[in-house]
Each structure stands twice: as C-alpha cells, then as structure tokens.
Amino acid sequence: MKILMIEDDLAIGRALLAVFQDEGHLVVWLRLADGVLARLQAETFDAVLLDLGLPDGDGAELLRQLRASGQSLPVLIMTARDSLEDRLNGFNTGADDYLIKPFEIPELLARLRAIVRRANGNADGGWSFGELVLDESRMLVTRAGAPVALSRTEFALLLALVKESGRVLTRAELEQGVLPHSEGQTLDVHISNLRKKIGERLIRTVRGVGYMVQKPHE
C-alpha cells in the first residue's frame, strides 16, 4: 500500500514508519494539517492514517475538508479520543474506521488492509495485472496461473508498481517505502531480479527518474 500518515508525535510516527516499511508499504509522513490536501491532489494513495490532535488544526476538520473536496480514499483515524461522541463524530465526518490509542500494531495493520480492500471492492486482497495475479494478504504471485517465487522485497516492489500502474515511481519513493536502508545500486539489483522472474518488459525504466509499469491495456 501507499499510505499518507498524518501524525505529529515523533515517537509514534517513527515507530509506525518502521513498521510500514518492514511490511513493504510506501509511506509519506506529514506532521501538520497544512499541505495535506495539496499532497493528496498531487499524488495517489491507497489510504490515509489520520491523527485528530494536530499542532495546526483539528484532524476532524481536515477530514471534513478532504471529503468536501471529493476525496473518497479510505481514512483510518487513530487517536486517544475515546468517547462515544468522538467516535460517532469521526464516522459521521467520513472516517472508514476509528482506532483508539494505544493500540496493537497487528490490529492497526489488519484494519488498514480491511478498509483498503473494501474501498477497492476487493475482499480477498487480490490484484490482477495482465497475466499476473498478486495476493496481497498472502504475499503470493502467479503468472498465467503458475506460481512465481518472489522475495519479500521483490513482492513489495512489484505490488507498489502495480498499484501505481501508469505512473512513474521515483527512486526516492521506492527506496523510502520498500528499501529504507538500501545503499548504492540495491534498488536496481532487486528490479533486475524481479524482471527475470516476471518478464523483462513489464517494468519500464524511466532514466533519471525511476520505474513504472504500464497499465495492461497500454
């Protein structure tokens, strides 16, 4: 998944960033409400993870603005506000789920996957791309019905590219989201190995920028 995380707490943000990157997700982390709507207009995300208590505004008001702008992507609120009134307000404002801090990481990941599957009308977590089928929940890939053995990193790279098909993912985006501790040509090596397993022509290199996959009909 590509996640927009809006969380001002450094300790929580850093911990979640590490978790998401270990899971193979692309993450953009913002600590203020200012700039969120512009970022959503400029980039495509699978989900928003939203804290309500932000230094420059209320997360609930930001969510109202997000929905008023026509954004329909799934939003998971994570907050210490635990009253029934707060929870109902969150859902009425447009949240897809509401998680109270402190929470367990496995529950957060499960809830996030669930709202993304629902938003995509995809209950089993599968992604079809030409002759490739990716099962996100089980990290499995088949090509023309035959299983393809991918490493965790290769799967995360392929999933990120497929979800953003038709758009160039920059080297920085891929390295930040999938290979946060990579050095040198590590990304290129993984892409090369991936091409050998799924076909040389699927992943396109955009010189000086990054990589992309074309939509199946293009």
mmCIF file of C-alpha atoms in Angstrom:
data_model
loop_
_atom_site.group_PDB
_atom_site.id
_atom_site.type_symbol
_atom_site.label_atom_id
_atom_site.label_comp_id
_atom_site.label_asym_id
_atom_site.label_seq_id
_atom_site.Cartn_x
_atom_site.Cartn_y
_atom_site.Cartn_z
ATOM 1 C CA MET A 1 0.000 0.000 0.000
ATOM 2 C CA LYS A 2 0.935 3.638 -0.389
ATOM 3 C CA ILE A 3 -0.092 5.364 2.825
ATOM 4 C CA LEU A 4 -0.359 9.026 3.769
ATOM 5 C CA MET A 5 0.302 9.149 7.513
ATOM 6 C CA ILE A 6 -0.619 12.358 9.351
ATOM 7 C CA GLU A 7 0.816 12.101 12.864
ATOM 8 C CA ASP A 8 2.614 14.839 14.801
ATOM 9 C CA ASP A 9 4.065 12.641 17.560
ATOM 10 C CA LEU A 10 7.668 11.840 16.607
ATOM 11 C CA ALA A 11 7.926 8.636 18.609
ATOM 12 C CA ILE A 12 4.673 7.203 17.263
ATOM 13 C CA GLY A 13 5.397 8.372 13.742
ATOM 14 C CA ARG A 14 8.877 6.861 13.653
ATOM 15 C CA ALA A 15 7.647 3.578 15.091
ATOM 16 C CA LEU A 16 4.813 3.309 12.568
ATOM 17 C CA LEU A 17 7.077 4.332 9.696
ATOM 18 C CA ALA A 18 9.450 1.490 10.561
ATOM 19 C CA VAL A 19 6.564 -0.994 10.816
ATOM 20 C CA PHE A 20 5.051 0.009 7.485
ATOM 21 C CA GLN A 21 8.401 -0.085 5.716
ATOM 22 C CA ASP A 22 9.110 -3.543 7.148
ATOM 23 C CA GLU A 23 5.738 -4.609 5.744
ATOM 24 C CA GLY A 24 6.750 -3.318 2.323
ATOM 25 C CA HIS A 25 4.450 -0.279 2.187
ATOM 26 C CA LEU A 26 5.227 3.127 0.730
ATOM 27 C CA VAL A 27 4.679 5.848 3.337
ATOM 28 C CA VAL A 28 4.506 9.634 3.169
ATOM 29 C CA TRP A 29 4.603 11.064 6.690
ATOM 30 C CA LEU A 30 3.260 14.558 7.412
ATOM 31 C CA ARG A 31 3.110 16.133 10.875
ATOM 32 C CA LEU A 32 0.812 19.078 10.119
ATOM 33 C CA ALA A 33 -2.628 19.531 8.599
ATOM 34 C CA ASP A 34 -1.269 22.238 6.334
ATOM 35 C CA GLY A 35 -0.266 20.791 2.988
ATOM 36 C CA VAL A 36 -2.262 17.561 3.297
ATOM 37 C CA LEU A 37 -4.920 18.413 0.712
ATOM 38 C CA ALA A 38 -2.300 19.611 -1.760
ATOM 39 C CA ARG A 39 -0.367 16.374 -1.314
ATOM 40 C CA LEU A 40 -3.500 14.340 -1.945
ATOM 41 C CA GLN A 41 -4.128 16.249 -5.165
ATOM 42 C CA ALA A 42 -0.557 15.720 -6.340
ATOM 43 C CA GLU A 43 -0.203 12.011 -5.526
ATOM 44 C CA THR A 44 -2.281 8.844 -5.403
ATOM 45 C CA PHE A 45 -2.604 6.989 -2.108
ATOM 46 C CA ASP A 46 -4.328 3.791 -1.022
ATOM 47 C CA ALA A 47 -5.239 5.075 2.428
ATOM 48 C CA VAL A 48 -4.847 7.885 4.939
ATOM 49 C CA LEU A 49 -3.864 7.292 8.547
ATOM 50 C CA LEU A 50 -5.056 10.358 10.473
ATOM 51 C CA ASP A 51 -4.387 11.589 13.991
ATOM 52 C CA LEU A 52 -7.003 14.037 15.274
ATOM 53 C CA GLY A 53 -4.800 16.159 17.538
ATOM 54 C CA LEU A 54 -2.557 18.105 15.155
ATOM 55 C CA PRO A 55 -0.498 21.194 16.105
ATOM 56 C CA ASP A 56 -2.048 23.445 13.452
ATOM 57 C CA GLY A 57 -5.621 22.213 13.377
ATOM 58 C CA ASP A 58 -8.118 19.521 14.199
ATOM 59 C CA GLY A 59 -7.936 16.272 12.264
ATOM 60 C CA ALA A 60 -11.724 16.022 12.134
ATOM 61 C CA GLU A 61 -11.925 19.354 10.321
ATOM 62 C CA LEU A 62 -9.209 18.207 7.937
ATOM 63 C CA LEU A 63 -11.266 15.102 7.222
ATOM 64 C CA ARG A 64 -14.328 17.248 6.512
ATOM 65 C CA GLN A 65 -12.309 19.272 4.018
ATOM 66 C CA LEU A 66 -10.937 16.110 2.456
ATOM 67 C CA ARG A 67 -14.414 14.672 1.892
ATOM 68 C CA ALA A 68 -15.759 18.039 0.694
ATOM 69 C CA SER A 69 -13.004 18.128 -1.941
ATOM 70 C CA GLY A 70 -14.310 14.861 -3.381
ATOM 71 C CA GLN A 71 -11.608 12.563 -1.998
ATOM 72 C CA SER A 72 -13.081 9.123 -1.384
ATOM 73 C CA LEU A 73 -9.971 7.180 -0.403
ATOM 74 C CA PRO A 74 -10.209 5.223 2.870
ATOM 75 C CA VAL A 75 -9.309 7.031 6.088
ATOM 76 C CA LEU A 76 -8.396 5.375 9.369
ATOM 77 C CA ILE A 77 -8.479 7.687 12.384
ATOM 78 C CA MET A 78 -6.032 6.866 15.177
ATOM 79 C CA THR A 79 -6.487 8.942 18.303
ATOM 80 C CA ALA A 80 -6.596 8.999 22.074
ATOM 81 C CA ARG A 81 -10.118 10.471 21.960
ATOM 82 C CA ASP A 82 -12.136 7.516 23.166
ATOM 83 C CA SER A 83 -15.604 8.865 23.988
ATOM 84 C CA LEU A 84 -18.633 7.603 22.108
ATOM 85 C CA GLU A 85 -19.314 11.144 20.899
ATOM 86 C CA ASP A 86 -15.794 11.401 19.433
ATOM 87 C CA ARG A 87 -16.093 8.048 17.704
ATOM 88 C CA LEU A 88 -19.502 8.836 16.227
ATOM 89 C CA ASN A 89 -18.249 12.221 15.088
ATOM 90 C CA GLY A 90 -15.315 10.546 13.385
ATOM 91 C CA PHE A 91 -17.540 8.189 11.415
ATOM 92 C CA ASN A 92 -20.086 10.905 10.633
ATOM 93 C CA THR A 93 -17.297 13.131 9.332
ATOM 94 C CA GLY A 94 -16.217 10.465 6.868
ATOM 95 C CA ALA A 95 -13.812 8.065 8.569
ATOM 96 C CA ASP A 96 -13.829 4.440 7.409
ATOM 97 C CA ASP A 97 -12.531 3.176 10.737
ATOM 98 C CA TYR A 98 -11.596 4.540 14.158
ATOM 99 C CA LEU A 99 -8.766 3.139 16.296
ATOM 100 C CA ILE A 100 -8.113 4.325 19.838
ATOM 101 C CA LYS A 101 -4.572 4.822 21.140
ATOM 102 C CA PRO A 102 -2.775 2.927 22.492
ATOM 103 C CA PHE A 103 -3.332 0.122 20.018
ATOM 104 C CA GLU A 104 -1.611 -3.081 18.958
ATOM 105 C CA ILE A 105 0.276 -2.946 15.663
ATOM 106 C CA PRO A 106 -1.275 -6.146 14.239
ATOM 107 C CA GLU A 107 -4.751 -4.671 14.767
ATOM 108 C CA LEU A 108 -3.765 -1.436 13.036
ATOM 109 C CA LEU A 109 -2.380 -3.346 10.031
ATOM 110 C CA ALA A 110 -5.447 -5.579 9.835
ATOM 111 C CA ARG A 111 -7.856 -2.644 9.972
ATOM 112 C CA LEU A 112 -5.857 -0.750 7.364
ATOM 113 C CA ARG A 113 -5.850 -3.695 4.974
ATOM 114 C CA ALA A 114 -9.580 -4.177 5.512
ATOM 115 C CA ILE A 115 -10.583 -0.605 4.622
ATOM 116 C CA VAL A 116 -8.365 -0.650 1.533
ATOM 117 C CA ARG A 117 -9.890 -3.943 0.370
ATOM 118 C CA ARG A 118 -13.384 -2.571 0.885
ATOM 119 C CA ALA A 119 -12.533 0.624 -0.975
ATOM 120 C CA ASN A 120 -11.274 -1.382 -3.933
ATOM 121 C CA GLY A 121 -14.221 -3.774 -3.868
ATOM 122 C CA ASN A 122 -11.609 -6.427 -3.304
ATOM 123 C CA ALA A 123 -12.432 -8.601 -0.324
ATOM 124 C CA ASP A 124 -9.686 -11.164 -0.844
ATOM 125 C CA GLY A 125 -6.765 -8.740 -1.244
ATOM 126 C CA GLY A 126 -6.000 -9.819 -4.829
ATOM 127 C CA TRP A 127 -4.645 -7.586 -7.583
ATOM 128 C CA SER A 128 -4.846 -8.643 -11.233
ATOM 129 C CA PHE A 129 -2.448 -7.143 -13.739
ATOM 130 C CA GLY A 130 -2.433 -8.739 -17.168
ATOM 131 C CA GLU A 131 -1.343 -12.341 -16.681
ATOM 132 C CA LEU A 132 -0.085 -11.561 -13.172
ATOM 133 C CA VAL A 133 -2.204 -12.028 -10.058
ATOM 134 C CA LEU A 134 -0.922 -10.724 -6.723
ATOM 135 C CA ASP A 135 -2.451 -11.934 -3.471
ATOM 136 C CA GLU A 136 -1.510 -9.146 -1.067
ATOM 137 C CA SER A 137 -2.773 -10.868 2.070
ATOM 138 C CA ARG A 138 -0.664 -13.996 1.470
ATOM 139 C CA MET A 139 2.176 -12.357 -0.500
ATOM 140 C CA LEU A 140 1.743 -14.761 -3.414
ATOM 141 C CA VAL A 141 2.164 -14.124 -7.141
ATOM 142 C CA THR A 142 1.101 -16.214 -10.124
ATOM 143 C CA ARG A 143 1.883 -15.620 -13.786
ATOM 144 C CA ALA A 144 -0.502 -17.195 -16.268
ATOM 145 C CA GLY A 145 -1.629 -19.446 -13.422
ATOM 146 C CA ALA A 146 1.880 -20.591 -12.463
ATOM 147 C CA PRO A 147 3.336 -19.570 -9.082
ATOM 148 C CA VAL A 148 6.248 -17.131 -9.081
ATOM 149 C CA ALA A 149 8.717 -17.281 -6.191
ATOM 150 C CA LEU A 150 9.491 -13.751 -5.036
ATOM 151 C CA SER A 151 11.381 -12.487 -2.027
ATOM 152 C CA ARG A 152 9.572 -10.203 0.404
ATOM 153 C CA THR A 153 11.334 -7.173 -1.076
ATOM 154 C CA GLU A 154 10.609 -8.203 -4.665
ATOM 155 C CA PHE A 155 6.935 -8.675 -3.830
ATOM 156 C CA ALA A 156 6.763 -5.253 -2.150
ATOM 157 C CA LEU A 157 8.386 -3.590 -5.172
ATOM 158 C CA LEU A 158 6.065 -5.314 -7.625
ATOM 159 C CA LEU A 159 2.971 -4.506 -5.567
ATOM 160 C CA ALA A 160 3.955 -0.845 -5.300
ATOM 161 C CA LEU A 161 4.480 -0.595 -9.057
ATOM 162 C CA VAL A 162 1.274 -2.451 -9.942
ATOM 163 C CA LYS A 163 -0.844 -0.310 -7.633
ATOM 164 C CA GLU A 164 0.589 2.810 -9.255
ATOM 165 C CA SER A 165 0.497 1.424 -12.802
ATOM 166 C CA GLY A 166 0.749 4.153 -15.389
ATOM 167 C CA ARG A 167 2.684 6.450 -13.041
ATOM 168 C CA VAL A 168 6.434 6.682 -12.587
ATOM 169 C CA LEU A 169 7.547 5.851 -9.064
ATOM 170 C CA THR A 170 10.733 7.737 -8.330
ATOM 171 C CA ARG A 171 13.792 6.025 -6.944
ATOM 172 C CA ALA A 172 13.331 8.012 -3.739
ATOM 173 C CA GLU A 173 9.725 6.806 -3.322
ATOM 174 C CA LEU A 174 10.667 3.170 -3.835
ATOM 175 C CA GLU A 175 13.752 3.346 -1.644
ATOM 176 C CA GLN A 176 11.927 5.144 1.154
ATOM 177 C CA GLY A 177 8.942 2.814 1.101
ATOM 178 C CA VAL A 178 10.492 -0.561 0.318
ATOM 179 C CA LEU A 179 14.254 -0.284 0.840
ATOM 180 C CA PRO A 180 14.733 2.315 3.589
ATOM 181 C CA HIS A 181 18.261 1.119 4.414
ATOM 182 C CA SER A 182 19.453 0.479 0.876
ATOM 183 C CA GLU A 183 22.727 1.759 -0.498
ATOM 184 C CA GLY A 184 24.117 2.274 -3.977
ATOM 185 C CA GLN A 185 22.508 0.120 -6.646
ATOM 186 C CA THR A 186 20.455 -2.105 -4.330
ATOM 187 C CA LEU A 187 17.179 -0.999 -5.912
ATOM 188 C CA ASP A 188 18.464 -1.732 -9.416
ATOM 189 C CA VAL A 189 19.573 -5.205 -8.370
ATOM 190 C CA HIS A 190 16.128 -6.029 -6.974
ATOM 191 C CA ILE A 191 14.416 -4.684 -10.104
ATOM 192 C CA SER A 192 16.727 -6.770 -12.286
ATOM 193 C CA ASN A 193 15.940 -9.929 -10.295
ATOM 194 C CA LEU A 194 12.234 -9.132 -10.441
ATOM 195 C CA ARG A 195 12.323 -8.727 -14.213
ATOM 196 C CA LYS A 196 13.939 -12.131 -14.604
ATOM 197 C CA LYS A 197 11.051 -13.723 -12.720
ATOM 198 C CA ILE A 198 8.029 -11.884 -14.158
ATOM 199 C CA GLY A 199 9.245 -10.847 -17.597
ATOM 200 C CA GLU A 200 11.807 -8.357 -18.797
ATOM 201 C CA ARG A 201 9.355 -5.993 -20.486
ATOM 202 C CA LEU A 202 6.795 -5.392 -17.752
ATOM 203 C CA ILE A 203 8.827 -2.925 -15.681
ATOM 204 C CA ARG A 204 9.951 0.128 -17.577
ATOM 205 C CA THR A 205 12.961 2.240 -16.609
ATOM 206 C CA VAL A 206 12.452 5.991 -16.844
ATOM 207 C CA ARG A 207 16.020 7.251 -16.946
ATOM 208 C CA GLY A 208 16.935 9.743 -14.271
ATOM 209 C CA VAL A 209 13.567 9.333 -12.539
ATOM 210 C CA GLY A 210 12.619 5.786 -11.550
ATOM 211 C CA TYR A 211 10.464 2.868 -12.660
ATOM 212 C CA MET A 212 6.915 2.220 -13.775
ATOM 213 C CA VAL A 213 4.659 -0.460 -15.208
ATOM 214 C CA GLN A 214 2.189 0.323 -17.964
ATOM 215 C CA LYS A 215 -1.479 -0.400 -17.450
ATOM 216 C CA PRO A 216 -2.379 -3.767 -19.072
ATOM 217 C CA HIS A 217 -4.279 -2.162 -21.953
ATOM 218 C CA GLU A 218 -1.494 0.279 -22.851
#
